[in-house]
PDB file of C-alpha atoms in Angstrom:
ATOM      1  CA  MET A   1    -141.026  58.835 -87.445  1.00 62.00           C
ATOM      2  CA  LYS A   2    -139.776  61.587 -89.764  1.00 62.00           C
ATOM      3  CA  PHE A   3    -142.114  60.251 -92.429  1.00 65.00           C
ATOM      4  CA  THR A   4    -145.054  61.624 -90.447  1.00 66.00           C
ATOM      5  CA  LEU A   5    -143.724  65.150 -91.022  1.00 67.00           C
ATOM      6  CA  VAL A   6    -142.639  65.020 -94.699  1.00 67.00           C
ATOM      7  CA  LYS A   7    -145.355  66.444 -96.972  1.00 67.00           C
ATOM      8  CA  ASP A   8    -144.765  64.566-100.230  1.00 71.00           C
ATOM      9  CA  LEU A   9    -143.710  61.043 -99.303  1.00 72.00           C
ATOM     10  CA  ARG A  10    -144.055  59.668-102.845  1.00 75.00           C
ATOM     11  CA  GLY A  11    -141.696  62.330-104.154  1.00 74.00           C
ATOM     12  CA  ASN A  12    -139.088  61.782-101.432  1.00 75.00           C
ATOM     13  CA  THR A  13    -136.304  59.646-102.942  1.00 78.00           C
ATOM     14  CA  LEU A  14    -134.871  58.693 -99.563  1.00 81.00           C
ATOM     15  CA  LEU A  15    -138.004  57.855 -97.604  1.00 84.00           C
ATOM     16  CA  ARG A  16    -139.808  56.027-100.409  1.00 87.00           C
ATOM     17  CA  PRO A  17    -137.385  53.027-100.638  1.00 89.00           C
ATOM     18  CA  LEU A  18    -136.963  53.065 -96.838  1.00 89.00           C
ATOM     19  CA  LEU A  19    -140.682  52.775 -96.194  1.00 91.00           C
ATOM     20  CA  GLY A  20    -141.026  50.326 -99.086  1.00 93.00           C
ATOM     21  CA  GLY A  21    -138.372  48.068 -97.505  1.00 94.00           C
ATOM     22  CA  LEU A  22    -140.040  48.306 -94.101  1.00 94.00           C
ATOM     23  CA  LEU A  23    -143.420  47.371 -95.586  1.00 95.00           C
ATOM     24  CA  VAL A  24    -141.924  44.348 -97.350  1.00 97.00           C
ATOM     25  CA  PHE A  25    -140.357  43.258 -94.032  1.00 97.00           C
ATOM     26  CA  ILE A  26    -143.722  43.665 -92.305  1.00 97.00           C
ATOM     27  CA  LEU A  27    -145.329  41.458 -94.980  1.00 97.00           C
ATOM     28  CA  LEU A  28    -142.615  38.846 -94.446  1.00 97.00           C
ATOM     29  CA  PHE A  29    -143.063  39.076 -90.654  1.00 96.00           C
ATOM     30  CA  LEU A  30    -146.819  38.506 -90.969  1.00 97.00           C
ATOM     31  CA  SER A  31    -146.322  35.493 -93.262  1.00 97.00           C
ATOM     32  CA  ALA A  32    -143.651  33.994 -91.037  1.00 97.00           C
ATOM     33  CA  ASP A  33    -145.834  34.549 -87.951  1.00 96.00           C
ATOM     34  CA  ILE A  34    -148.668  32.551 -89.535  1.00 97.00           C
ATOM     35  CA  ILE A  35    -146.286  29.659 -90.374  1.00 96.00           C
ATOM     36  CA  LEU A  36    -144.710  29.761 -86.923  1.00 95.00           C
ATOM     37  CA  LYS A  37    -148.033  29.848 -85.049  1.00 95.00           C
ATOM     38  CA  ASN A  38    -149.309  26.964 -87.167  1.00 95.00           C
ATOM     39  CA  ASP A  39    -146.265  24.906 -86.202  1.00 94.00           C
ATOM     40  CA  HIS A  40    -146.008  26.106 -82.584  1.00 92.00           C
ATOM     41  CA  ILE A  41    -149.585  25.991 -81.272  1.00 94.00           C
ATOM     42  CA  GLY A  42    -151.761  25.151 -84.276  1.00 93.00           C
ATOM     43  CA  LEU A  43    -154.252  27.196 -86.268  1.00 95.00           C
ATOM     44  CA  THR A  44    -157.131  24.701 -86.431  1.00 95.00           C
ATOM     45  CA  ILE A  45    -159.609  23.894 -83.658  1.00 95.00           C
ATOM     46  CA  GLN A  46    -158.196  20.355 -83.397  1.00 95.00           C
ATOM     47  CA  THR A  47    -154.463  21.263 -83.234  1.00 95.00           C
ATOM     48  CA  LEU A  48    -154.948  24.229 -80.894  1.00 95.00           C
ATOM     49  CA  SER A  49    -157.109  22.245 -78.447  1.00 95.00           C
ATOM     50  CA  THR A  50    -154.455  19.467 -78.438  1.00 94.00           C
ATOM     51  CA  THR A  51    -151.817  22.107 -77.619  1.00 94.00           C
ATOM     52  CA  LEU A  52    -153.841  23.778 -74.877  1.00 94.00           C
ATOM     53  CA  TYR A  53    -155.553  20.797 -73.238  1.00 94.00           C
ATOM     54  CA  GLY A  54    -153.357  17.851 -74.308  1.00 91.00           C
ATOM     55  CA  ASN A  55    -154.531  14.519 -75.696  1.00 87.00           C
ATOM     56  CA  GLU A  56    -154.502  11.413 -73.520  1.00 87.00           C
ATOM     57  CA  GLU A  57    -154.855   8.993 -76.446  1.00 87.00           C
ATOM     58  CA  GLU A  58    -151.748  10.414 -78.128  1.00 85.00           C
ATOM     59  CA  TYR A  59    -149.912  10.960 -74.817  1.00 88.00           C
ATOM     60  CA  ILE A  60    -149.617  14.693 -75.431  1.00 89.00           C
ATOM     61  CA  GLU A  61    -149.317  16.869 -72.301  1.00 92.00           C
ATOM     62  CA  PRO A  62    -151.102  20.241 -72.201  1.00 93.00           C
ATOM     63  CA  VAL A  63    -148.892  23.345 -72.313  1.00 94.00           C
ATOM     64  CA  THR A  64    -148.134  25.155 -69.082  1.00 93.00           C
ATOM     65  CA  PHE A  65    -149.370  28.594 -68.017  1.00 92.00           C
ATOM     66  CA  HIS A  66    -145.754  29.833 -68.308  1.00 92.00           C
ATOM     67  CA  PHE A  67    -145.631  28.759 -71.928  1.00 93.00           C
ATOM     68  CA  ILE A  68    -148.788  30.733 -72.779  1.00 94.00           C
ATOM     69  CA  LEU A  69    -147.610  33.761 -70.797  1.00 94.00           C
ATOM     70  CA  GLU A  70    -144.168  33.826 -72.409  1.00 94.00           C
ATOM     71  CA  LEU A  71    -145.654  33.344 -75.879  1.00 94.00           C
ATOM     72  CA  LEU A  72    -148.145  36.189 -75.400  1.00 95.00           C
ATOM     73  CA  HIS A  73    -145.626  38.474 -73.683  1.00 95.00           C
ATOM     74  CA  SER A  74    -143.301  38.438 -76.678  1.00 94.00           C
ATOM     75  CA  ASP A  75    -146.201  38.440 -79.168  1.00 95.00           C
ATOM     76  CA  ILE A  76    -147.713  41.559 -77.602  1.00 96.00           C
ATOM     77  CA  PHE A  77    -144.408  43.422 -78.022  1.00 96.00           C
ATOM     78  CA  PHE A  78    -144.015  42.506 -81.682  1.00 95.00           C
ATOM     79  CA  MET A  79    -147.693  43.168 -82.415  1.00 95.00           C
ATOM     80  CA  MET A  80    -147.678  46.612 -80.824  1.00 95.00           C
ATOM     81  CA  MET A  81    -144.498  47.773 -82.535  1.00 95.00           C
ATOM     82  CA  THR A  82    -145.439  46.362 -85.956  1.00 95.00           C
ATOM     83  CA  LEU A  83    -149.025  47.598 -85.897  1.00 95.00           C
ATOM     84  CA  LEU A  84    -148.108  51.034 -84.568  1.00 93.00           C
ATOM     85  CA  THR A  85    -145.528  51.561 -87.344  1.00 93.00           C
ATOM     86  CA  LEU A  86    -147.840  50.114 -89.977  1.00 94.00           C
ATOM     87  CA  GLY A  87    -150.755  52.223 -88.702  1.00 92.00           C
ATOM     88  CA  ALA A  88    -148.644  55.400 -88.882  1.00 90.00           C
ATOM     89  CA  ILE A  89    -147.445  54.668 -92.448  1.00 91.00           C
ATOM     90  CA  PHE A  90    -150.943  53.700 -93.574  1.00 92.00           C
ATOM     91  CA  SER A  91    -152.499  56.826 -92.016  1.00 88.00           C
ATOM     92  CA  ARG A  92    -149.951  58.968 -93.818  1.00 86.00           C
ATOM     93  CA  LEU A  93    -150.368  57.357 -97.235  1.00 86.00           C
ATOM     94  CA  CYS A  94    -154.025  56.416 -97.486  1.00 83.00           C
ATOM     95  CA  GLU A  95    -156.097  59.569 -97.869  1.00 76.00           C
ATOM     96  CA  LYS A  96    -159.559  58.081 -97.566  1.00 76.00           C
ATOM     97  CA  ASN A  97    -160.249  58.826 -93.905  1.00 75.00           C
ATOM     98  CA  ARG A  98    -163.210  56.523 -93.264  1.00 84.00           C
ATOM     99  CA  LEU A  99    -161.426  53.586 -94.878  1.00 85.00           C
ATOM    100  CA  ARG A 100    -158.216  54.041 -92.916  1.00 85.00           C
ATOM    101  CA  ILE A 101    -160.023  54.540 -89.593  1.00 90.00           C
ATOM    102  CA  LEU A 102    -162.108  51.404 -90.275  1.00 92.00           C
ATOM    103  CA  ILE A 103    -159.150  49.209 -91.253  1.00 94.00           C
ATOM    104  CA  ILE A 104    -156.954  50.433 -88.360  1.00 93.00           C
ATOM    105  CA  ASN A 105    -159.815  49.871 -85.875  1.00 93.00           C
ATOM    106  CA  ILE A 106    -160.609  46.362 -87.103  1.00 96.00           C
ATOM    107  CA  THR A 107    -156.964  45.261 -87.273  1.00 96.00           C
ATOM    108  CA  MET A 108    -155.884  46.696 -83.931  1.00 95.00           C
ATOM    109  CA  ALA A 109    -159.045  45.608 -82.053  1.00 96.00           C
ATOM    110  CA  SER A 110    -158.758  42.042 -83.365  1.00 97.00           C
ATOM    111  CA  ALA A 111    -155.045  41.951 -82.473  1.00 97.00           C
ATOM    112  CA  LEU A 112    -155.981  42.972 -78.897  1.00 96.00           C
ATOM    113  CA  LEU A 113    -158.711  40.320 -78.825  1.00 97.00           C
ATOM    114  CA  ASP A 114    -156.163  37.772 -80.121  1.00 96.00           C
ATOM    115  CA  VAL A 115    -154.296  38.103 -76.821  1.00 96.00           C
ATOM    116  CA  LEU A 116    -157.444  38.033 -74.658  1.00 96.00           C
ATOM    117  CA  PHE A 117    -159.050  35.095 -76.473  1.00 97.00           C
ATOM    118  CA  LEU A 118    -155.947  32.913 -76.147  1.00 96.00           C
ATOM    119  CA  PHE A 119    -156.007  33.525 -72.400  1.00 94.00           C
ATOM    120  CA  GLY A 120    -159.757  32.796 -72.528  1.00 96.00           C
ATOM    121  CA  ALA A 121    -159.186  29.536 -74.387  1.00 96.00           C
ATOM    122  CA  TYR A 122    -156.577  28.445 -71.856  1.00 94.00           C
ATOM    123  CA  PHE A 123    -158.612  29.304 -68.758  1.00 93.00           C
ATOM    124  CA  PHE A 124    -162.248  29.092 -69.755  1.00 93.00           C
ATOM    125  CA  GLY A 125    -162.362  26.328 -72.341  1.00 88.00           C
ATOM    126  CA  PRO A 126    -162.705  25.495 -76.030  1.00 92.00           C
ATOM    127  CA  LEU A 127    -165.448  28.049 -76.713  1.00 94.00           C
ATOM    128  CA  PHE A 128    -162.715  30.643 -77.192  1.00 96.00           C
ATOM    129  CA  ILE A 129    -160.682  28.567 -79.682  1.00 96.00           C
ATOM    130  CA  PRO A 130    -162.716  29.370 -82.854  1.00 96.00           C
ATOM    131  CA  LEU A 131    -162.949  32.994 -81.695  1.00 97.00           C
ATOM    132  CA  TRP A 132    -159.156  33.153 -81.328  1.00 97.00           C
ATOM    133  CA  ILE A 133    -158.640  31.581 -84.763  1.00 97.00           C
ATOM    134  CA  GLY A 134    -161.087  34.131 -86.222  1.00 97.00           C
ATOM    135  CA  VAL A 135    -159.421  37.221 -84.744  1.00 97.00           C
ATOM    136  CA  PHE A 136    -155.956  35.820 -85.530  1.00 97.00           C
ATOM    137  CA  TRP A 137    -156.838  35.728 -89.219  1.00 98.00           C
ATOM    138  CA  ILE A 138    -158.681  39.063 -89.128  1.00 97.00           C
ATOM    139  CA  TRP A 139    -155.694  40.998 -87.750  1.00 97.00           C
ATOM    140  CA  HIS A 140    -153.245  39.269 -90.081  1.00 97.00           C
ATOM    141  CA  VAL A 141    -155.439  39.911 -93.141  1.00 97.00           C
ATOM    142  CA  GLY A 142    -156.054  43.508 -91.937  1.00 97.00           C
ATOM    143  CA  ALA A 143    -152.300  44.106 -91.576  1.00 97.00           C
ATOM    144  CA  PHE A 144    -151.701  42.540 -95.006  1.00 97.00           C
ATOM    145  CA  ILE A 145    -154.265  44.886 -96.544  1.00 96.00           C
ATOM    146  CA  MET A 146    -152.727  47.918 -94.785  1.00 95.00           C
ATOM    147  CA  SER A 147    -149.222  46.948 -95.992  1.00 96.00           C
ATOM    148  CA  LEU A 148    -150.317  46.271 -99.556  1.00 96.00           C
ATOM    149  CA  LEU A 149    -152.396  49.463 -99.789  1.00 94.00           C
ATOM    150  CA  SER A 150    -149.473  51.471 -98.373  1.00 93.00           C
ATOM    151  CA  LEU A 151    -147.098  49.905-100.920  1.00 94.00           C
ATOM    152  CA  PHE A 152    -149.602  50.707-103.671  1.00 93.00           C
ATOM    153  CA  HIS A 153    -149.942  54.336-102.575  1.00 89.00           C
ATOM    154  CA  LEU A 154    -146.152  54.607-102.253  1.00 89.00           C
ATOM    155  CA  PHE A 155    -145.168  53.209-105.631  1.00 88.00           C
ATOM    156  CA  ALA A 156    -148.186  53.394-107.936  1.00 82.00           C
ATOM    157  CA  PRO A 157    -148.087  56.140-110.593  1.00 74.00           C
ATOM    158  CA  LYS A 158    -150.166  59.232-109.668  1.00 69.00           C
ATOM    159  CA  LYS A 159    -152.750  58.458-112.351  1.00 65.00           C
ATOM    160  CA  ALA A 160    -153.578  55.098-110.727  1.00 64.00           C
ATOM    161  CA  LEU A 161    -154.333  56.777-107.380  1.00 61.00           C
ATOM    162  CA  ILE A 162    -157.113  59.012-108.690  1.00 52.00           C
TER     163      ILE A 162
ATOM    164  CA  MET B   1    -157.767  64.144 -90.177  1.00 54.00           C
ATOM    165  CA  THR B   2    -154.468  62.234 -90.430  1.00 61.00           C
ATOM    166  CA  HIS B   3    -153.902  63.102 -86.765  1.00 74.00           C
ATOM    167  CA  GLN B   4    -157.116  61.327 -85.867  1.00 78.00           C
ATOM    168  CA  ALA B   5    -155.799  58.099 -87.435  1.00 80.00           C
ATOM    169  CA  TYR B   6    -152.444  58.511 -85.614  1.00 82.00           C
ATOM    170  CA  ARG B   7    -154.223  59.012 -82.304  1.00 85.00           C
ATOM    171  CA  LEU B   8    -156.262  55.868 -82.892  1.00 87.00           C
ATOM    172  CA  SER B   9    -153.051  53.870 -83.445  1.00 89.00           C
ATOM    173  CA  ILE B  10    -151.571  55.395 -80.268  1.00 91.00           C
ATOM    174  CA  ILE B  11    -154.691  54.514 -78.224  1.00 92.00           C
ATOM    175  CA  TYR B  12    -154.374  50.874 -79.294  1.00 93.00           C
ATOM    176  CA  PHE B  13    -150.604  50.989 -78.707  1.00 94.00           C
ATOM    177  CA  THR B  14    -151.114  52.019 -75.071  1.00 95.00           C
ATOM    178  CA  LEU B  15    -153.707  49.267 -74.561  1.00 95.00           C
ATOM    179  CA  PHE B  16    -151.088  46.796 -75.812  1.00 96.00           C
ATOM    180  CA  ALA B  17    -148.561  48.407 -73.480  1.00 96.00           C
ATOM    181  CA  LEU B  18    -150.866  47.836 -70.486  1.00 96.00           C
ATOM    182  CA  LEU B  19    -151.248  44.197 -71.520  1.00 96.00           C
ATOM    183  CA  LEU B  20    -147.470  43.878 -71.961  1.00 96.00           C
ATOM    184  CA  LEU B  21    -146.837  45.226 -68.446  1.00 96.00           C
ATOM    185  CA  THR B  22    -149.547  42.982 -66.979  1.00 96.00           C
ATOM    186  CA  THR B  23    -148.159  39.814 -68.607  1.00 96.00           C
ATOM    187  CA  GLY B  24    -144.651  40.852 -67.492  1.00 95.00           C
ATOM    188  CA  ALA B  25    -145.783  41.263 -63.875  1.00 96.00           C
ATOM    189  CA  THR B  26    -147.714  37.969 -63.990  1.00 95.00           C
ATOM    190  CA  LEU B  27    -144.660  36.183 -65.411  1.00 94.00           C
ATOM    191  CA  PHE B  28    -142.477  37.595 -62.650  1.00 94.00           C
ATOM    192  CA  PHE B  29    -144.992  36.559 -59.982  1.00 93.00           C
ATOM    193  CA  SER B  30    -145.611  33.029 -61.311  1.00 91.00           C
ATOM    194  CA  LYS B  31    -142.056  32.213 -62.427  1.00 91.00           C
ATOM    195  CA  ILE B  32    -139.953  33.876 -59.725  1.00 92.00           C
ATOM    196  CA  GLY B  33    -142.209  35.166 -56.910  1.00 91.00           C
ATOM    197  CA  PHE B  34    -142.217  38.462 -55.036  1.00 89.00           C
ATOM    198  CA  SER B  35    -140.363  37.411 -51.878  1.00 91.00           C
ATOM    199  CA  PHE B  36    -136.609  37.873 -51.185  1.00 92.00           C
ATOM    200  CA  GLU B  37    -136.211  34.115 -50.721  1.00 93.00           C
ATOM    201  CA  ALA B  38    -138.033  33.228 -53.954  1.00 94.00           C
ATOM    202  CA  ILE B  39    -135.867  35.644 -55.973  1.00 94.00           C
ATOM    203  CA  HIS B  40    -132.676  34.277 -54.376  1.00 93.00           C
ATOM    204  CA  ASN B  41    -133.747  30.675 -55.058  1.00 93.00           C
ATOM    205  CA  TYR B  42    -134.621  31.429 -58.659  1.00 93.00           C
ATOM    206  CA  TYR B  43    -131.243  33.004 -59.554  1.00 93.00           C
ATOM    207  CA  ALA B  44    -128.744  31.500 -57.083  1.00 92.00           C
ATOM    208  CA  GLY B  45    -130.452  28.067 -56.842  1.00 90.00           C
ATOM    209  CA  ASN B  46    -131.378  25.987 -53.805  1.00 87.00           C
ATOM    210  CA  GLU B  47    -130.092  22.440 -53.347  1.00 86.00           C
ATOM    211  CA  ALA B  48    -132.847  21.510 -50.912  1.00 86.00           C
ATOM    212  CA  LEU B  49    -135.473  22.426 -53.520  1.00 85.00           C
ATOM    213  CA  PHE B  50    -133.440  20.879 -56.385  1.00 86.00           C
ATOM    214  CA  MET B  51    -133.136  24.267 -58.068  1.00 88.00           C
ATOM    215  CA  ASN B  52    -130.033  25.019 -60.147  1.00 89.00           C
ATOM    216  CA  ALA B  53    -128.404  28.455 -60.205  1.00 88.00           C
ATOM    217  CA  LYS B  54    -128.987  30.405 -63.411  1.00 90.00           C
ATOM    218  CA  SER B  55    -125.884  30.456 -65.629  1.00 92.00           C
ATOM    219  CA  THR B  56    -124.643  33.731 -67.101  1.00 91.00           C
ATOM    220  CA  TYR B  57    -125.298  32.577 -70.666  1.00 92.00           C
ATOM    221  CA  GLY B  58    -128.740  31.308 -69.702  1.00 90.00           C
ATOM    222  CA  GLN B  59    -129.557  34.734 -68.296  1.00 92.00           C
ATOM    223  CA  LEU B  60    -128.150  36.468 -71.385  1.00 93.00           C
ATOM    224  CA  GLU B  61    -130.861  34.767 -73.466  1.00 91.00           C
ATOM    225  CA  THR B  62    -133.486  36.762 -71.569  1.00 90.00           C
ATOM    226  CA  LEU B  63    -131.305  39.822 -70.955  1.00 93.00           C
ATOM    227  CA  VAL B  64    -130.398  40.615 -74.589  1.00 93.00           C
ATOM    228  CA  PRO B  65    -133.936  40.857 -76.063  1.00 92.00           C
ATOM    229  CA  HIS B  66    -135.144  42.752 -72.970  1.00 94.00           C
ATOM    230  CA  LEU B  67    -132.380  45.371 -73.321  1.00 94.00           C
ATOM    231  CA  GLY B  68    -133.472  46.149 -76.867  1.00 93.00           C
ATOM    232  CA  ALA B  69    -137.201  45.873 -76.224  1.00 94.00           C
ATOM    233  CA  MET B  70    -137.333  47.907 -73.021  1.00 94.00           C
ATOM    234  CA  GLY B  71    -135.185  50.726 -74.421  1.00 94.00           C
ATOM    235  CA  LEU B  72    -137.434  50.930 -77.486  1.00 93.00           C
ATOM    236  CA  PHE B  73    -140.635  50.687 -75.438  1.00 93.00           C
ATOM    237  CA  ILE B  74    -139.662  53.524 -73.072  1.00 93.00           C
ATOM    238  CA  MET B  75    -138.446  55.721 -75.938  1.00 91.00           C
ATOM    239  CA  VAL B  76    -141.602  55.236 -78.033  1.00 91.00           C
ATOM    240  CA  MET B  77    -143.964  55.716 -75.098  1.00 89.00           C
ATOM    241  CA  GLY B  78    -141.965  58.712 -73.894  1.00 86.00           C
ATOM    242  CA  HIS B  79    -141.886  60.502 -77.218  1.00 85.00           C
ATOM    243  CA  PHE B  80    -145.687  60.218 -77.510  1.00 85.00           C
ATOM    244  CA  ILE B  81    -146.236  62.005 -74.227  1.00 82.00           C
ATOM    245  CA  LEU B  82    -143.616  64.640 -75.051  1.00 75.00           C
ATOM    246  CA  PHE B  83    -145.538  65.475 -78.216  1.00 69.00           C
ATOM    247  CA  ALA B  84    -148.932  65.281 -76.553  1.00 64.00           C
ATOM    248  CA  SER B  85    -148.467  67.175 -73.318  1.00 63.00           C
ATOM    249  CA  LYS B  86    -146.504  70.399 -73.001  1.00 66.00           C
ATOM    250  CA  LYS B  87    -147.598  71.076 -69.416  1.00 67.00           C
ATOM    251  CA  ARG B  88    -145.820  68.323 -67.516  1.00 69.00           C
ATOM    252  CA  ARG B  89    -142.603  68.003 -69.530  1.00 72.00           C
ATOM    253  CA  LYS B  90    -140.169  68.297 -66.646  1.00 74.00           C
ATOM    254  CA  GLY B  91    -141.889  65.693 -64.509  1.00 81.00           C
ATOM    255  CA  ILE B  92    -142.212  63.351 -67.457  1.00 83.00           C
ATOM    256  CA  VAL B  93    -138.502  63.594 -68.307  1.00 85.00           C
ATOM    257  CA  THR B  94    -137.751  62.582 -64.720  1.00 88.00           C
ATOM    258  CA  ILE B  95    -140.058  59.584 -65.161  1.00 88.00           C
ATOM    259  CA  PHE B  96    -138.228  58.498 -68.370  1.00 87.00           C
ATOM    260  CA  ILE B  97    -134.906  58.629 -66.613  1.00 91.00           C
ATOM    261  CA  LEU B  98    -136.280  56.665 -63.669  1.00 93.00           C
ATOM    262  CA  LEU B  99    -137.829  54.170 -66.077  1.00 94.00           C
ATOM    263  CA  PHE B 100    -134.521  53.623 -67.876  1.00 95.00           C
ATOM    264  CA  ILE B 101    -132.722  53.169 -64.550  1.00 96.00           C
ATOM    265  CA  ALA B 102    -135.414  50.814 -63.242  1.00 96.00           C
ATOM    266  CA  ALA B 103    -135.369  48.767 -66.472  1.00 96.00           C
ATOM    267  CA  LEU B 104    -131.570  48.469 -66.306  1.00 96.00           C
ATOM    268  CA  GLY B 105    -131.704  47.496 -62.611  1.00 96.00           C
ATOM    269  CA  ASP B 106    -134.367  44.885 -63.308  1.00 95.00           C
ATOM    270  CA  ILE B 107    -132.488  43.367 -66.259  1.00 94.00           C
ATOM    271  CA  VAL B 108    -128.960  43.318 -64.843  1.00 95.00           C
ATOM    272  CA  SER B 109    -129.552  42.494 -61.138  1.00 95.00           C
ATOM    273  CA  GLY B 110    -130.157  38.764 -61.841  1.00 94.00           C
ATOM    274  CA  LEU B 111    -126.512  38.388 -62.881  1.00 94.00           C
ATOM    275  CA  PHE B 112    -125.353  39.619 -59.439  1.00 95.00           C
ATOM    276  CA  ILE B 113    -127.945  37.618 -57.483  1.00 95.00           C
ATOM    277  CA  ALA B 114    -126.667  34.467 -59.213  1.00 93.00           C
ATOM    278  CA  LYS B 115    -123.205  35.364 -57.797  1.00 91.00           C
ATOM    279  CA  ASN B 116    -124.769  35.465 -54.292  1.00 89.00           C
ATOM    280  CA  ILE B 117    -124.615  39.245 -53.851  1.00 91.00           C
ATOM    281  CA  GLY B 118    -127.695  39.617 -51.662  1.00 87.00           C
ATOM    282  CA  LEU B 119    -128.026  43.389 -51.995  1.00 92.00           C
ATOM    283  CA  PHE B 120    -129.199  42.962 -55.588  1.00 94.00           C
ATOM    284  CA  ILE B 121    -132.304  41.026 -54.486  1.00 95.00           C
ATOM    285  CA  GLY B 122    -133.585  44.339 -53.111  1.00 95.00           C
ATOM    286  CA  VAL B 123    -132.451  46.132 -56.274  1.00 95.00           C
ATOM    287  CA  LYS B 124    -134.319  43.590 -58.400  1.00 95.00           C
ATOM    288  CA  LEU B 125    -137.544  43.865 -56.421  1.00 95.00           C
ATOM    289  CA  LEU B 126    -137.465  47.644 -56.132  1.00 96.00           C
ATOM    290  CA  SER B 127    -136.560  48.240 -59.794  1.00 96.00           C
ATOM    291  CA  PHE B 128    -139.239  45.810 -60.991  1.00 96.00           C
ATOM    292  CA  ILE B 129    -141.951  47.505 -58.893  1.00 96.00           C
ATOM    293  CA  ALA B 130    -140.741  50.941 -60.142  1.00 96.00           C
ATOM    294  CA  LEU B 131    -140.702  49.727 -63.748  1.00 96.00           C
ATOM    295  CA  ILE B 132    -144.251  48.379 -63.618  1.00 96.00           C
ATOM    296  CA  GLY B 133    -145.580  51.336 -61.596  1.00 96.00           C
ATOM    297  CA  PHE B 134    -144.041  54.073 -63.769  1.00 94.00           C
ATOM    298  CA  GLY B 135    -144.814  52.045 -66.897  1.00 94.00           C
ATOM    299  CA  TYR B 136    -148.514  51.926 -66.012  1.00 95.00           C
ATOM    300  CA  TYR B 137    -148.514  55.608 -65.101  1.00 93.00           C
ATOM    301  CA  LEU B 138    -146.863  56.655 -68.375  1.00 91.00           C
ATOM    302  CA  SER B 139    -149.123  54.370 -70.448  1.00 93.00           C
ATOM    303  CA  LEU B 140    -152.289  55.693 -68.773  1.00 93.00           C
ATOM    304  CA  LEU B 141    -151.058  59.266 -69.259  1.00 90.00           C
ATOM    305  CA  VAL B 142    -150.481  58.664 -72.989  1.00 90.00           C
ATOM    306  CA  LEU B 143    -153.874  56.927 -73.260  1.00 91.00           C
ATOM    307  CA  HIS B 144    -155.582  59.868 -71.556  1.00 90.00           C
ATOM    308  CA  GLU B 145    -153.906  62.495 -73.790  1.00 86.00           C
ATOM    309  CA  ALA B 146    -154.501  60.515 -76.972  1.00 85.00           C
ATOM    310  CA  TYR B 147    -158.138  59.900 -76.086  1.00 85.00           C
ATOM    311  CA  LEU B 148    -158.734  63.598 -75.341  1.00 82.00           C
ATOM    312  CA  GLY B 149    -157.108  64.531 -78.654  1.00 77.00           C
ATOM    313  CA  PHE B 150    -159.177  61.912 -80.519  1.00 73.00           C
ATOM    314  CA  LYS B 151    -162.401  63.216 -78.966  1.00 73.00           C
ATOM    315  CA  LYS B 152    -161.532  66.828 -79.855  1.00 73.00           C
ATOM    316  CA  ALA B 153    -160.716  65.930 -83.484  1.00 66.00           C
TER     317      ALA B 153
END
């Protein structure tokens, strides 16, 4: 986390490409996560409810509690590490305080709700499915915005930032 | 003002950490169980219950990501509290060391239980309880310090 201490990040020839590379990897991670979730559990009301509750007509069994727990356990770890790093970079680069506090709050809170709503959908029924889909997209879009804004602030010429 | 944004990220990070520890404990409880017999059956197998012993390579699939993840988790959580609180440094360093030992005990003991070394069932249970207990304590401490800092700012 040395980048939190360096004063002029844009002028630092070592940290600029390092952070740039990390941000590109975060963007790739977010894209791949969307594709994987769509394939693994589904991102529409229909596909997710088939995954969670099964479908007798198509002979599809519902997933087990272990499956949901293991999925969320590893997801929580990747979410917390990615969003913490992204939040720290974004806080350092974006100088508009209200905007950064707002985006960090929305992204992090919806990522937390993502975990809780998937549990809710599994235990309390389909009411939580659209809510889960909503917060899933909100935190992904929020993280995309944070990454892209950070990349912009890192590489855009000084004139463009004013 | 940048510090305020950092603290906000840290507050959310600790909430995720509490969820991570809770799902970990629930997984342990529902998949293995908290009794000596349940832990033995899970790793060493039980013919009467049609349970196979866990193979070394099968265990490595869980062991390898946990080694990386737990080391990183303890380091990140620990460095937050070292920066935040100057009062309790000595006690906190002891907690890190205990956390690293507990994490290692929890991760590695399954390999020995599968070889029918009964002593490691106790090691597994004790290290898991220590890991979750100290993990919660450290997370709540970081949350408390970060929240106080956020309120002051």
